[in-house]
One Martini backbone bead per residue (centre of mass of N, CA, C, O) as a GRO file, in nm:
protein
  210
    1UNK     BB    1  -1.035   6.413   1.163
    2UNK     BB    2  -1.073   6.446   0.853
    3UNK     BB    3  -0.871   6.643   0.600
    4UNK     BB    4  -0.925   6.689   0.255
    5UNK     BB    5  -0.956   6.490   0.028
    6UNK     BB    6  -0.967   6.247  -0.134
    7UNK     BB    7  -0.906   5.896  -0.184
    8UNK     BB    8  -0.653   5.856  -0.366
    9UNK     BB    9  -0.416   5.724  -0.572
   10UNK     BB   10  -0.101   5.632  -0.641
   11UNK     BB   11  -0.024   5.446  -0.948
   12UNK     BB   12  -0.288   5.250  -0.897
   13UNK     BB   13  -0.305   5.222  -0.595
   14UNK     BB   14  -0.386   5.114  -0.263
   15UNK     BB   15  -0.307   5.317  -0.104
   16UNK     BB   16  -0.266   5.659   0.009
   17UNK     BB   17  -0.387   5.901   0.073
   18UNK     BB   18  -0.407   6.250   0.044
   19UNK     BB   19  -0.538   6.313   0.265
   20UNK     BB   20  -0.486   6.490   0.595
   21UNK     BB   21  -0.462   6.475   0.889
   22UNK     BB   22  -0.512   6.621   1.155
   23UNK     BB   23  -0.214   6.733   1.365
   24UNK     BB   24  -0.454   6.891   1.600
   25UNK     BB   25  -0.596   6.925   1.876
   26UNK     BB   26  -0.791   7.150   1.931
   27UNK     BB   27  -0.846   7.199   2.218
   28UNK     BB   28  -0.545   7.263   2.298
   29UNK     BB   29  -0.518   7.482   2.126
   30UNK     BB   30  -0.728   7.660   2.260
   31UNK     BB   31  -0.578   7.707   2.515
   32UNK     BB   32  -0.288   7.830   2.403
   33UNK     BB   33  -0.456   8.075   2.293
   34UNK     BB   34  -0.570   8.151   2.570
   35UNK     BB   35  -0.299   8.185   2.738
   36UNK     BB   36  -0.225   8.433   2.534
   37UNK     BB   37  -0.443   8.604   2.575
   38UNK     BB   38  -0.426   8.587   2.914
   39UNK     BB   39  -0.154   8.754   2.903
   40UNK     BB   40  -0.139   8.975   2.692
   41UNK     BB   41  -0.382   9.067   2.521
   42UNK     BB   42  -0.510   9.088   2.217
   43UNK     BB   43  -0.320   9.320   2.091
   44UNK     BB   44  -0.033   9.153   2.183
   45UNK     BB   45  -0.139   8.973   2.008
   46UNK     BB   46  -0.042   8.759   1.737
   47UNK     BB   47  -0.046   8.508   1.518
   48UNK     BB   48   0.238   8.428   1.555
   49UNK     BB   49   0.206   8.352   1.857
   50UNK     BB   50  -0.001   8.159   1.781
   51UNK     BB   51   0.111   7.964   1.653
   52UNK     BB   52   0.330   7.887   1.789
   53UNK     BB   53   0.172   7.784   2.070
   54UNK     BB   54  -0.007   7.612   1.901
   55UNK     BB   55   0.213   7.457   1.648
   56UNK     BB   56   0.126   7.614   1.367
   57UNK     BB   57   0.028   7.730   1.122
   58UNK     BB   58  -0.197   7.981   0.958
   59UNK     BB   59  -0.362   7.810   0.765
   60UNK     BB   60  -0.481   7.612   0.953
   61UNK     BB   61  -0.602   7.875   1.149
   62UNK     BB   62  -0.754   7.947   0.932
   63UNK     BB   63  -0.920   7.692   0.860
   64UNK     BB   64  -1.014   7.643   1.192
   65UNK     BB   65  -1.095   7.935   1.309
   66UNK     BB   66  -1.000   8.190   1.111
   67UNK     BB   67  -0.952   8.441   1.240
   68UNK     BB   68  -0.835   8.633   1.538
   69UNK     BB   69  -1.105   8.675   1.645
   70UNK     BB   70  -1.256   8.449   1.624
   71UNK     BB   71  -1.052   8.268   1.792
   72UNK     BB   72  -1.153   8.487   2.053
   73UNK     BB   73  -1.455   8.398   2.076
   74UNK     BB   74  -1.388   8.094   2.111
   75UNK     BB   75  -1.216   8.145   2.397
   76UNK     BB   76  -1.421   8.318   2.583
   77UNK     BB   77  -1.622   8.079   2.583
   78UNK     BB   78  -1.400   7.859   2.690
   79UNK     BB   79  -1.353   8.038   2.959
   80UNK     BB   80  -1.659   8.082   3.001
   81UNK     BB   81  -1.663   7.712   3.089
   82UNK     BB   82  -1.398   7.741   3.290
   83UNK     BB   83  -1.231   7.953   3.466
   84UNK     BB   84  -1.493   8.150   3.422
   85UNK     BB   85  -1.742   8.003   3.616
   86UNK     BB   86  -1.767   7.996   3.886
   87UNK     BB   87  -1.985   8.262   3.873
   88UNK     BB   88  -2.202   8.067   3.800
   89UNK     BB   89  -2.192   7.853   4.025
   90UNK     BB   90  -2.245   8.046   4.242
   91UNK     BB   91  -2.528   8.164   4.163
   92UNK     BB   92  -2.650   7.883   4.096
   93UNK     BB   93  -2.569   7.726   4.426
   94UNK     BB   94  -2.659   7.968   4.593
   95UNK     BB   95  -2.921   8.097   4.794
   96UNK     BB   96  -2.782   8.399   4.801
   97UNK     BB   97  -2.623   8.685   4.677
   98UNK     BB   98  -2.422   8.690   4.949
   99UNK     BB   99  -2.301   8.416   4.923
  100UNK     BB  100  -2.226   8.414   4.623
  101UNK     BB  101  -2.004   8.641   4.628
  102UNK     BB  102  -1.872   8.561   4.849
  103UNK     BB  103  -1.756   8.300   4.675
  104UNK     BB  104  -1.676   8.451   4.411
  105UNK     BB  105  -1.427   8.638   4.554
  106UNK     BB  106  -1.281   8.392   4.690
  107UNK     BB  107  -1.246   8.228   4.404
  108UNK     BB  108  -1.100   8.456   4.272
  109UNK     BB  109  -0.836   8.490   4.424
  110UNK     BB  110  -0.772   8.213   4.343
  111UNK     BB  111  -0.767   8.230   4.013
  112UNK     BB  112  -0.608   8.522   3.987
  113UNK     BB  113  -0.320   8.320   4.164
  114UNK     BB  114  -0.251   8.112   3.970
  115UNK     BB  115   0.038   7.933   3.882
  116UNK     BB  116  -0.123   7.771   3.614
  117UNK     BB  117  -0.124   8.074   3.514
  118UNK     BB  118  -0.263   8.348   3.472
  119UNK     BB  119  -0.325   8.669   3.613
  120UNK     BB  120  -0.654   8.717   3.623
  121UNK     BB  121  -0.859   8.818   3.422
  122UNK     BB  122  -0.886   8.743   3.065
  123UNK     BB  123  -1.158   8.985   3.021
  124UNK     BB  124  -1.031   9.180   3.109
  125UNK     BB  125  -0.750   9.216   3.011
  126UNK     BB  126  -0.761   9.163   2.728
  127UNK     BB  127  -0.889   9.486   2.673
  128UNK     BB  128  -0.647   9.631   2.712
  129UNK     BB  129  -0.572   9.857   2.460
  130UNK     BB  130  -0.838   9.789   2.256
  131UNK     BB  131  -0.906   9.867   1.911
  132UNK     BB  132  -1.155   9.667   1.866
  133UNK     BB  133  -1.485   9.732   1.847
  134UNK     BB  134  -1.579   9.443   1.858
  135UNK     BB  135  -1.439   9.297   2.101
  136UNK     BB  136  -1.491   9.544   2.310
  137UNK     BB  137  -1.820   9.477   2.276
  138UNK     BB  138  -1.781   9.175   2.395
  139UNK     BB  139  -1.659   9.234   2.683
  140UNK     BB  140  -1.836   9.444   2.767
  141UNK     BB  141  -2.077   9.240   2.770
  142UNK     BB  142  -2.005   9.041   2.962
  143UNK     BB  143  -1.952   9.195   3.196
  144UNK     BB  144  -2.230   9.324   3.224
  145UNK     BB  145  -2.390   9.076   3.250
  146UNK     BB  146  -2.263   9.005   3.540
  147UNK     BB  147  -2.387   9.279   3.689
  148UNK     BB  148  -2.689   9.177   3.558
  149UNK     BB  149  -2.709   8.940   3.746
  150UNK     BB  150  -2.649   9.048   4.028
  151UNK     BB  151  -2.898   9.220   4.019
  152UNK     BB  152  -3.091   9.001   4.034
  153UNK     BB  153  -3.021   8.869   4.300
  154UNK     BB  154  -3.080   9.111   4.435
  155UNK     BB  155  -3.372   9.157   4.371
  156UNK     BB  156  -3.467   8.860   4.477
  157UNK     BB  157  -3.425   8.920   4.746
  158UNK     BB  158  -3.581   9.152   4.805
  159UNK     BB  159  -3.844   9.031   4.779
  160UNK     BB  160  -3.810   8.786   5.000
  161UNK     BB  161  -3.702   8.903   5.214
  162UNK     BB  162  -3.334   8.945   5.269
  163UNK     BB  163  -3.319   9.273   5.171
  164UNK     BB  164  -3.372   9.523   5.193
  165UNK     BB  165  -3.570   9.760   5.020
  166UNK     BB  166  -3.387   9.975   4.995
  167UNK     BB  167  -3.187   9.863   4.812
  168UNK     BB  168  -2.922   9.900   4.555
  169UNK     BB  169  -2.874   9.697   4.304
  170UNK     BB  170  -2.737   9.844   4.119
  171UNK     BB  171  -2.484   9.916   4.308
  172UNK     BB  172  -2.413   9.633   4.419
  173UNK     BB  173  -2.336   9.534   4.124
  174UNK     BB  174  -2.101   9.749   4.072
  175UNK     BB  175  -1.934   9.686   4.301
  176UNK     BB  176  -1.866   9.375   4.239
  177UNK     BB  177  -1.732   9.440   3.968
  178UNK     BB  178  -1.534   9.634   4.076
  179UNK     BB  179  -1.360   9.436   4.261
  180UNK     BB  180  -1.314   9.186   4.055
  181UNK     BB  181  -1.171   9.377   3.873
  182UNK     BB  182  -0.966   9.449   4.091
  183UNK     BB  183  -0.837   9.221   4.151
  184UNK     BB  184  -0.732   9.131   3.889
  185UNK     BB  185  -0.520   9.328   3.868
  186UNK     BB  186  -0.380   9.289   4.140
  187UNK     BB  187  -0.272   9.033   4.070
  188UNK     BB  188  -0.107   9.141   3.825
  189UNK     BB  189   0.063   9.270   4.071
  190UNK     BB  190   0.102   9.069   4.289
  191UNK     BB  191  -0.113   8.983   4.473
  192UNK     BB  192  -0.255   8.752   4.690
  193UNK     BB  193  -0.455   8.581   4.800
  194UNK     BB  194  -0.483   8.657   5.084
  195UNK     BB  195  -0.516   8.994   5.021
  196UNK     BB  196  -0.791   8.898   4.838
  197UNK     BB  197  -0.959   8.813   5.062
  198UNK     BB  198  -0.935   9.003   5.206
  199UNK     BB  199  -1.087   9.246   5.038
  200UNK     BB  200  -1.341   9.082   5.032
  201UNK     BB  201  -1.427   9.118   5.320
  202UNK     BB  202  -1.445   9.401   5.300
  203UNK     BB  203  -1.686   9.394   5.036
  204UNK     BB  204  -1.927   9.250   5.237
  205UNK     BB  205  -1.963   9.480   5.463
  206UNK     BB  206  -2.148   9.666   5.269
  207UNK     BB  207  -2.380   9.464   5.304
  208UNK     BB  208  -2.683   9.455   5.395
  209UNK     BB  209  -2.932   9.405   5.656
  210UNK     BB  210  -3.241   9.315   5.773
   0.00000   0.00000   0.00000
């Protein structure tokens, strides 16, 4: 896509035009943008960090994304369609609560050990230490989201008689929610997939039973 001037001639010739392509692909841009908050967390990425990875200006990256938030929220976006998918796509295609977290955790496991990227979930690192109070309440708005779908998905379950009628339905989405922000840190030290898919295993042992 053109960006710049209209195509004016330059000494009455039919030559090239004046406006220049980007540069850049946005996509790619885009990914390696997100690579640095989710290595750094949003407070700790600086806007040259950002040129730098990203290969551009700051005017470009101005012209491009607007600020450093607005690039972060378009990153966000682009995270929970791609790395953080995983988790709406557990919930949406198996058959109950319990099967859909089983699988949640597991391939947390797997993506949050990977050494294709940085370790932990980007959404919840982000947050470490930030400052900025738009920000702040973009992820945690997200995070409450995931854990108010689990919290839906098993509501849905008790209606159904799979779930015990007493079951806490607040309780067991919250404390998934505690499992899997749990879980990425400890990638983030370091521990291993295998590690955390025990630990996966051990937070499904005290889902209830009909």
């Amino acid at each position: 896509m053109a960006t710049g001037q209209d195509t004016g001639t330059k000494n009455g010739g039919a030559g090239r035009t004046r406006g220049r392509p980007r540069s850049f692909d946005r996509a790619t841009a885009l990914e390696k943008a997100l690579m640095a908050f989710w290595e750094r967390g949003y407070e700790a990425t600086s806007v040259s960090d950002l040129t730098r990875v990203m290969g551009i200006g700051a005017p470009s990256l101005y012209a491009a994304f607007g600020d450093k938030q607005s690039l972060f929220d378009e990153v966000v976006r682009v995270y929970n369609g791609t790395h953080g998918a995983f988790g709406e796509r557990a919930l949406a295609e198996e058959p109950t609560a319990r099967e859909a977290v089983a699988r949640l955790l597991r391939e947390a496991a797997a993506v949050y050990t990977d050494p294709a990227h940085p370790h932990g979930c980007m959404v919840i690192h982000a947050a470490t230490n930030c400052t900025n109070p738009e920000v702040e309440a973009l992820l945690r708005e997200r995070r409450n989201a995931n854990i108010a779908a689990f919290e839906a998905r098993v509501r849905a379950d008790i209606a159904a008689g799979l779930l015990p009628a007493g079951t806490d339905a607040t309780a067991l989405a919250r404390h998934t929610g505690a499992v899997i922000q749990g879980m990425s840190q400890q990638a983030r030290d370091g521990a291993r997939r295998e590690e955390l898919e025990a630990l996966a295993e051990i937070a499904m042992a005290i889902w209830p039973h009909d």
